[in-house]
Amino acid sequence: MSLRDRFMDELKAAMRAGEAARVSTLRMIQAKLKDTDIAARPGPPVDDAGIVAMLRGMAKSRAESVTMYRQGGREELAAKEEAEIAVIESFLPQQMDEAAMAAAIDAAIAEAGAASIKEMGKVMAVLRAKHAATLDMAKAGPMVKARLGG
């Protein structure tokens, strides 16, 4: 089942269950997806990998908002954003844990033949190509840098 179909099924189920917050978040996801499809024109609609990237961006922006709301003492808004993050993340693939991430980084370093920090870009490209959906690149960068002696 594609992510687009899952969005529709989840929206229908949330509407039947009367979950207003979930319905709102799912509608927001669908609106963002429509905007992304329009931006991709005249090409084909965004595929599942593009949808995952879009969802990651949505979750990241909401996480930043949570931080800002907490600094401003607005707990009710922070809680609302965290609820939206939970719905968005339910559609994302499971992230790698630390051990799996370390193993993937070691394999990418070996595949790229990297020996110094100057070749970090090659390693990151290999990681992005093989593990883009399940690897948090923001966490991987410092780990790659440490492995390469940076």
XYZ file of N, CA, C and O in Angstrom:
600
model
N 0.845 -1.173 0.000
C 0.000 0.000 0.000
C 0.895 1.241 0.000
O 1.800 1.365 0.815
N 0.632 2.163 -0.911
C 1.438 3.377 -0.986
C 1.095 4.312 0.172
O 0.052 4.173 0.823
N 1.953 5.251 0.397
C 1.717 6.208 1.482
C 0.463 7.044 1.217
O -0.282 7.353 2.139
N 0.219 7.385 -0.044
C -0.980 8.166 -0.383
C -2.246 7.407 0.032
O -3.170 7.989 0.600
N -2.270 6.115 -0.245
C -3.424 5.294 0.132
C -3.545 5.193 1.651
O -4.652 5.231 2.197
N -2.405 5.068 2.327
C -2.430 5.004 3.794
C -2.980 6.288 4.395
O -3.735 6.255 5.367
N -2.609 7.439 3.798
C -3.137 8.713 4.297
C -4.657 8.725 4.219
O -5.336 9.114 5.170
N -5.197 8.300 3.091
C -6.658 8.305 2.914
C -7.331 7.334 3.887
O -8.344 7.677 4.509
N -6.787 6.131 4.003
C -7.368 5.142 4.918
C -7.332 5.630 6.368
O -8.317 5.495 7.100
N -6.204 6.198 6.758
C -6.072 6.707 8.123
C -7.022 7.883 8.365
O -7.601 7.999 9.446
N -7.189 8.732 7.362
C -8.087 9.876 7.495
C -9.527 9.397 7.683
O -10.240 9.875 8.573
N -9.934 8.439 6.879
C -11.295 7.906 7.011
C -11.509 7.283 8.388
O -12.543 7.495 9.023
N -10.528 6.515 8.846
C -10.644 5.866 10.152
C -10.698 6.904 11.274
O -11.492 6.762 12.220
N -9.880 7.940 11.164
C -9.868 8.981 12.201
C -11.184 9.755 12.206
O -11.689 10.131 13.273
N -11.747 9.971 11.038
C -13.027 10.682 10.965
C -14.132 9.849 11.609
O -14.970 10.373 12.350
N -14.117 8.543 11.326
C -15.122 7.654 11.922
C -14.986 7.594 13.443
O -15.980 7.495 14.164
N -13.736 7.635 13.925
C -13.485 7.532 15.355
C -13.662 8.878 16.074
O -13.638 8.915 17.295
N -13.821 9.944 15.307
C -14.013 11.253 15.915
C -12.761 11.840 16.531
O -12.824 12.610 17.490
N -11.595 11.490 15.980
C -10.318 11.993 16.476
C -9.976 13.290 15.746
O -9.281 13.289 14.729
N -10.449 14.407 16.277
C -10.325 15.695 15.592
C -8.871 16.104 15.350
O -8.537 16.601 14.271
N -8.013 15.899 16.328
C -6.613 16.302 16.179
C -5.924 15.490 15.088
O -5.163 16.033 14.277
N -6.195 14.188 15.066
C -5.591 13.329 14.031
C -6.121 13.688 12.646
O -5.355 13.732 11.680
N -7.421 13.952 12.545
C -8.015 14.350 11.263
C -7.348 15.625 10.766
O -6.978 15.744 9.594
N -7.175 16.579 11.648
C -6.549 17.849 11.294
C -5.127 17.643 10.768
O -4.745 18.215 9.744
N -4.358 16.827 11.455
C -2.974 16.574 11.040
C -2.931 15.838 9.708
O -2.119 16.174 8.838
N -3.803 14.859 9.514
C -3.820 14.122 8.249
C -4.229 15.030 7.090
O -3.685 14.919 5.985
N -5.154 15.916 7.329
C -5.538 16.873 6.281
C -4.378 17.814 5.965
O -4.164 18.179 4.810
N -3.643 18.196 6.979
C -2.478 19.055 6.777
C -1.422 18.315 5.944
O -0.814 18.904 5.040
N -1.216 17.041 6.222
C -0.262 16.237 5.450
C -0.706 16.171 3.989
O 0.106 16.334 3.075
N -1.992 15.939 3.769
C -2.484 15.839 2.400
C -2.358 17.172 1.662
O -2.049 17.196 0.469
N -2.575 18.281 2.353
C -2.421 19.594 1.726
C -0.962 19.828 1.342
O -0.674 20.322 0.245
N -0.039 19.478 2.232
C 1.386 19.623 1.950
C 1.792 18.722 0.782
O 2.581 19.129 -0.077
N 1.239 17.520 0.713
C 1.515 16.606 -0.380
C 1.023 17.180 -1.705
O 1.706 17.100 -2.728
N -0.143 17.790 -1.683
C -0.679 18.407 -2.900
C 0.229 19.546 -3.356
O 0.529 19.679 -4.545
N 0.702 20.364 -2.406
C 1.637 21.438 -2.741
C 2.927 20.882 -3.334
O 3.471 21.434 -4.295
N 3.415 19.785 -2.762
C 4.643 19.160 -3.249
C 4.444 18.611 -4.659
O 5.328 18.741 -5.512
N 3.296 18.006 -4.910
C 2.989 17.506 -6.256
C 2.933 18.646 -7.266
O 3.434 18.526 -8.382
N 2.324 19.747 -6.865
C 2.223 20.902 -7.761
C 3.610 21.451 -8.066
O 3.925 21.795 -9.210
N 4.478 21.502 -7.076
C 5.841 21.989 -7.276
C 6.644 21.066 -8.186
O 7.572 21.520 -8.864
N 6.285 19.791 -8.223
C 7.007 18.814 -9.044
C 6.558 18.837 -10.506
O 7.164 18.171 -11.341
N 5.517 19.571 -10.807
C 5.034 19.614 -12.181
C 6.075 20.223 -13.086
O 6.848 21.049 -12.663
N 6.154 19.888 -14.340
C 5.282 19.046 -15.140
C 5.631 17.569 -15.055
O 5.092 16.763 -15.796
N 6.495 17.200 -14.153
C 6.872 15.801 -13.987
C 5.781 15.011 -13.297
O 4.692 15.512 -13.015
N 6.084 13.758 -12.999
C 5.099 12.900 -12.330
C 4.906 13.316 -10.872
O 5.747 14.034 -10.316
N 3.820 12.860 -10.250
C 3.634 13.144 -8.816
C 4.785 12.562 -8.004
O 5.472 11.642 -8.430
N 4.978 13.087 -6.832
C 6.069 12.677 -5.955
C 5.892 11.203 -5.562
O 4.783 10.769 -5.257
N 7.003 10.448 -5.586
C 6.949 9.043 -5.198
C 7.050 8.915 -3.681
O 7.157 9.913 -2.968
N 7.041 7.669 -3.186
C 7.066 7.438 -1.744
C 8.329 7.996 -1.084
O 8.283 8.500 0.035
N 9.474 7.923 -1.778
C 10.710 8.473 -1.209
C 10.589 9.986 -1.032
O 11.034 10.541 -0.022
N 9.983 10.648 -1.998
C 9.755 12.090 -1.882
C 8.778 12.426 -0.772
O 8.922 13.439 -0.086
N 7.777 11.566 -0.601
C 6.792 11.776 0.467
C 7.462 11.619 1.832
O 7.209 12.399 2.750
N 8.350 10.628 1.963
C 9.073 10.431 3.220
C 9.926 11.661 3.525
O 9.960 12.133 4.671
N 10.595 12.209 2.503
C 11.404 13.410 2.704
C 10.524 14.580 3.138
O 10.900 15.362 4.025
N 9.355 14.703 2.526
C 8.423 15.763 2.892
C 7.979 15.609 4.349
O 7.955 16.580 5.114
N 7.658 14.377 4.751
C 7.227 14.126 6.120
C 8.341 14.429 7.123
O 8.088 14.974 8.195
N 9.576 14.077 6.775
C 10.703 14.384 7.659
C 10.834 15.896 7.850
O 11.088 16.369 8.955
N 10.661 16.638 6.771
C 10.723 18.093 6.864
C 9.626 18.650 7.753
O 9.863 19.569 8.557
N 8.426 18.085 7.615
C 7.308 18.533 8.451
C 7.596 18.249 9.928
O 7.345 19.091 10.791
N 8.110 17.057 10.214
C 8.406 16.695 11.604
C 9.514 17.578 12.172
O 9.436 18.021 13.324
N 10.521 17.861 11.344
C 11.635 18.691 11.806
C 11.159 20.105 12.129
O 11.527 20.666 13.161
N 10.326 20.683 11.271
C 9.852 22.048 11.532
C 8.996 22.095 12.798
O 9.062 23.056 13.571
N 8.223 21.045 13.035
C 7.409 21.017 14.246
C 8.263 20.836 15.490
O 7.963 21.397 16.546
N 9.339 20.061 15.383
C 10.243 19.892 16.525
C 10.898 21.228 16.885
O 11.062 21.554 18.067
N 11.243 22.010 15.861
C 11.803 23.338 16.119
C 10.760 24.233 16.783
O 11.079 25.014 17.682
N 9.507 24.111 16.358
C 8.435 24.902 16.950
C 8.227 24.532 18.415
O 7.982 25.404 19.253
N 8.325 23.236 18.734
C 8.176 22.788 20.117
C 9.218 23.480 20.988
O 8.904 23.984 22.080
N 10.447 23.518 20.513
C 11.519 24.171 21.263
C 11.196 25.641 21.499
O 11.338 26.154 22.623
N 10.748 26.312 20.453
C 10.430 27.733 20.574
C 9.253 27.961 21.530
O 9.277 28.886 22.340
N 8.229 27.139 21.430
C 7.066 27.285 22.320
C 7.456 27.052 23.776
O 6.978 27.731 24.671
N 8.316 26.065 24.014
C 8.743 25.781 25.380
C 9.549 26.952 25.945
O 9.411 27.295 27.116
N 10.395 27.535 25.113
C 11.177 28.694 25.558
C 10.262 29.870 25.884
O 10.564 30.668 26.764
N 9.144 29.959 25.153
C 8.201 31.041 25.376
C 7.158 30.735 26.435
O 6.255 31.547 26.677
N 7.233 29.550 27.036
C 6.296 29.186 28.090
C 4.911 28.842 27.575
O 3.919 28.989 28.287
N 4.809 28.356 26.342
C 3.515 28.011 25.750
C 3.380 26.493 25.643
O 3.453 25.912 24.570
N 3.191 25.843 26.770
C 3.125 24.382 26.835
C 1.978 23.804 26.014
O 2.116 22.739 25.424
N 0.822 24.487 25.989
C -0.323 23.950 25.240
C -0.021 23.885 23.741
O -0.392 22.915 23.063
N 0.695 24.882 23.213
C 1.066 24.855 21.796
C 2.154 23.805 21.534
O 2.138 23.137 20.494
N 3.070 23.660 22.473
C 4.110 22.639 22.336
C 3.489 21.243 22.326
O 3.880 20.381 21.521
N 2.500 21.021 23.176
C 1.827 19.717 23.221
C 1.097 19.437 21.908
O 1.104 18.303 21.413
N 0.475 20.465 21.331
C -0.231 20.303 20.051
C 0.760 19.916 18.944
O 0.496 19.010 18.151
N 1.901 20.584 18.915
C 2.920 20.274 17.909
C 3.461 18.854 18.108
O 3.700 18.141 17.139
N 3.656 18.443 19.363
C 4.152 17.093 19.624
C 3.149 16.035 19.187
O 3.535 14.970 18.702
N 1.865 16.323 19.331
C 0.835 15.392 18.864
C 0.891 15.276 17.338
O 0.742 14.178 16.780
N 1.126 16.395 16.658
C 1.255 16.361 15.197
C 2.487 15.567 14.787
O 2.445 14.794 13.826
N 3.592 15.745 15.517
C 4.818 14.991 15.223
C 4.551 13.492 15.344
O 4.996 12.705 14.508
N 3.804 13.090 16.357
C 3.510 11.667 16.562
C 2.734 11.096 15.377
O 3.015 9.980 14.916
N 1.771 11.851 14.862
C 0.999 11.381 13.704
C 1.898 11.301 12.478
O 1.876 10.308 11.736
N 2.700 12.329 12.252
C 3.592 12.351 11.081
C 4.578 11.186 11.146
O 4.793 10.491 10.153
N 5.173 10.971 12.321
C 6.180 9.913 12.452
C 5.584 8.516 12.316
O 6.305 7.570 12.036
N 4.278 8.383 12.492
C 3.664 7.065 12.323
C 3.732 6.598 10.871
O 3.582 5.409 10.598
N 3.978 7.512 9.951
C 4.087 7.158 8.531
C 5.532 7.003 8.080
O 5.776 6.573 6.954
N 6.475 7.357 8.927
C 7.883 7.274 8.557
C 8.440 5.890 8.860
O 8.017 5.247 9.815
N 9.417 5.435 8.059
C 10.049 4.149 8.357
C 10.814 4.223 9.677
O 11.251 5.297 10.091
N 10.972 3.080 10.318
C 11.690 3.011 11.590
C 13.135 3.464 11.400
O 13.811 3.034 10.478
N 13.612 4.328 12.273
C 14.984 4.827 12.205
C 15.964 3.782 12.743
O 15.615 2.989 13.616
N 17.190 3.829 12.216
C 18.241 2.927 12.702
C 18.625 3.300 14.124
O 18.623 4.473 14.475
N 19.002 2.298 14.913
C 19.529 2.584 16.237
C 21.026 2.897 16.107
O 21.591 2.840 15.017
N 21.655 3.216 17.222
C 23.063 3.631 17.202
C 23.986 2.550 16.634
O 24.881 2.836 15.850
N 23.765 1.293 17.033
C 24.637 0.208 16.576
C 24.497 -0.007 15.074
O 25.502 -0.167 14.361
N 23.265 -0.009 14.578
C 23.045 -0.195 13.141
C 23.612 0.984 12.355
O 24.172 0.803 11.266
N 23.480 2.181 12.919
C 24.018 3.362 12.252
C 25.548 3.273 12.169
O 26.136 3.565 11.128
N 26.183 2.839 13.248
C 27.643 2.699 13.252
C 28.087 1.662 12.222
O 29.068 1.880 11.497
N 27.367 0.556 12.130
C 27.708 -0.481 11.153
C 27.533 0.043 9.727
O 28.370 -0.220 8.848
N 26.462 0.782 9.473
C 26.225 1.345 8.147
C 27.311 2.353 7.779
O 27.772 2.400 6.633
N 27.744 3.148 8.749
C 28.796 4.134 8.498
C 30.120 3.434 8.189
O 30.823 3.806 7.241
N 30.451 2.396 8.953
C 31.680 1.650 8.695
C 31.662 1.027 7.303
O 32.654 1.061 6.572
N 30.513 0.471 6.902
C 30.392 -0.125 5.570
C 30.521 0.942 4.486
O 31.164 0.711 3.448
N 29.942 2.114 4.710
C 30.020 3.179 3.722
C 31.441 3.707 3.586
O 31.891 4.022 2.475
N 32.158 3.796 4.701
C 33.560 4.240 4.653
C 34.390 3.245 3.858
O 35.203 3.626 3.004
N 34.148 1.956 4.089
C 34.881 0.924 3.352
C 34.541 0.972 1.862
O 35.424 0.873 1.006
N 33.252 1.143 1.554
C 32.830 1.177 0.148
C 33.389 2.391 -0.581
O 33.803 2.293 -1.734
N 33.419 3.539 0.090
C 33.922 4.755 -0.538
C 35.450 4.794 -0.552
O 36.043 5.587 -1.279
N 36.072 3.944 0.252
C 37.527 3.933 0.324
C 38.071 5.191 0.972
O 39.179 5.632 0.653
N 37.301 5.770 1.854
C 37.684 7.027 2.492
C 38.726 6.783 3.575
O 38.619 5.841 4.343
N 39.716 7.678 3.610
C 40.765 7.561 4.605
C 40.927 8.836 5.416
O 41.551 8.817 6.472
N 40.381 9.930 4.929
C 40.544 11.194 5.652
C 39.234 11.971 5.643
O 38.296 11.649 4.917
N 39.217 13.028 6.423
C 38.032 13.864 6.547
C 37.697 14.542 5.217
O 36.546 14.899 4.968
N 38.670 14.684 4.348
C 38.439 15.312 3.046
C 37.484 14.490 2.179
O 36.887 15.014 1.252
N 37.364 13.211 2.482
C 36.504 12.327 1.692
C 35.161 12.075 2.366
O 34.440 11.133 2.010
N 34.800 12.916 3.318
C 33.540 12.765 4.048
C 32.342 12.846 3.098
O 31.360 12.133 3.263
N 32.415 13.686 2.097
C 31.320 13.840 1.135
C 31.010 12.543 0.406
O 29.846 12.215 0.172
N 32.043 11.793 0.051
C 31.845 10.504 -0.623
C 31.095 9.532 0.289
O 30.184 8.831 -0.145
N 31.492 9.498 1.556
C 30.852 8.597 2.514
C 29.389 8.987 2.714
O 28.498 8.132 2.718
N 29.133 10.287 2.856
C 27.761 10.756 3.048
C 26.904 10.428 1.820
O 25.730 10.084 1.959
N 27.485 10.512 0.624
C 26.742 10.176 -0.591
C 26.358 8.698 -0.609
O 25.241 8.335 -0.996
N 27.287 7.839 -0.183
C 26.992 6.406 -0.119
C 25.881 6.150 0.898
O 24.937 5.393 0.630
N 25.968 6.781 2.065
C 24.936 6.608 3.090
C 23.579 7.084 2.586
O 22.563 6.427 2.803
N 23.549 8.236 1.917
C 22.296 8.783 1.424
C 21.690 7.846 0.369
O 20.482 7.626 0.348
N 22.519 7.285 -0.482
C 22.021 6.404 -1.535
C 21.443 5.102 -0.975
O 20.427 4.607 -1.455
N 22.087 4.565 0.051
C 21.662 3.264 0.562
C 20.673 3.333 1.717
O 19.861 2.425 1.882
N 20.753 4.364 2.549
C 19.976 4.382 3.787
C 19.205 5.679 4.015
O 18.929 6.032 5.160
N 18.860 6.385 2.960
C 18.227 7.697 3.127
C 16.953 7.635 3.964
O 16.681 8.520 4.765
N 16.161 6.587 3.792
C 14.869 6.512 4.478
C 15.002 6.149 5.957
O 14.184 6.563 6.765
N 16.033 5.401 6.310
C 16.111 4.889 7.682
C 17.236 5.495 8.504
O 17.399 5.136 9.659
N 18.003 6.404 7.923
C 19.158 6.968 8.608
C 18.969 8.464 8.787
O 18.644 9.167 7.842
N 19.169 8.940 9.997
C 19.102 10.370 10.278
C 20.452 10.971 9.894
O 21.445 10.790 10.591
N 20.470 11.695 8.787
C 21.723 12.227 8.263
C 22.343 13.260 9.216
O 23.555 13.416 9.246
N 21.521 13.953 9.985
C 22.046 14.942 10.926
C 22.858 14.264 12.030
O 23.826 14.831 12.532
N 22.475 13.054 12.413
C 23.240 12.312 13.421
C 24.418 11.586 12.784
O 25.449 11.374 13.425
N 24.254 11.192 11.515
C 25.302 10.436 10.846
C 26.527 11.299 10.557
O 27.654 10.815 10.628
N 26.306 12.561 10.232
C 27.418 13.447 9.878
C 28.504 13.506 10.933
O 29.689 13.248 10.631
N 28.161 13.831 12.179
C 29.207 13.874 13.215
C 29.870 12.506 13.444
O 31.067 12.440 13.745
N 29.089 11.422 13.294
C 29.676 10.090 13.489
C 30.693 9.785 12.395
O 31.760 9.215 12.661
N 30.359 10.152 11.137
C 31.289 9.939 10.030
C 32.550 10.761 10.263
O 33.672 10.274 10.079
N 32.353 12.003 10.674
C 33.488 12.896 10.924
C 34.418 12.311 11.991
O 35.641 12.322 11.852
N 33.843 11.778 13.056
C 34.650 11.182 14.129
C 35.393 9.951 13.638
O 36.558 9.740 13.977
N 34.713 9.132 12.807
C 35.340 7.908 12.291
C 36.528 8.235 11.357
O 37.482 7.488 11.286
N 36.399 9.344 10.631
C 37.442 9.719 9.689
C 38.536 10.575 10.343
O 39.434 11.038 9.671
N 38.414 10.767 11.630
C 39.459 11.477 12.360
C 39.346 12.983 12.296
O 40.345 13.687 12.343
N 38.093 13.486 12.192
C 37.915 14.943 12.069
C 37.757 15.612 13.336
O 37.514 15.626 14.362
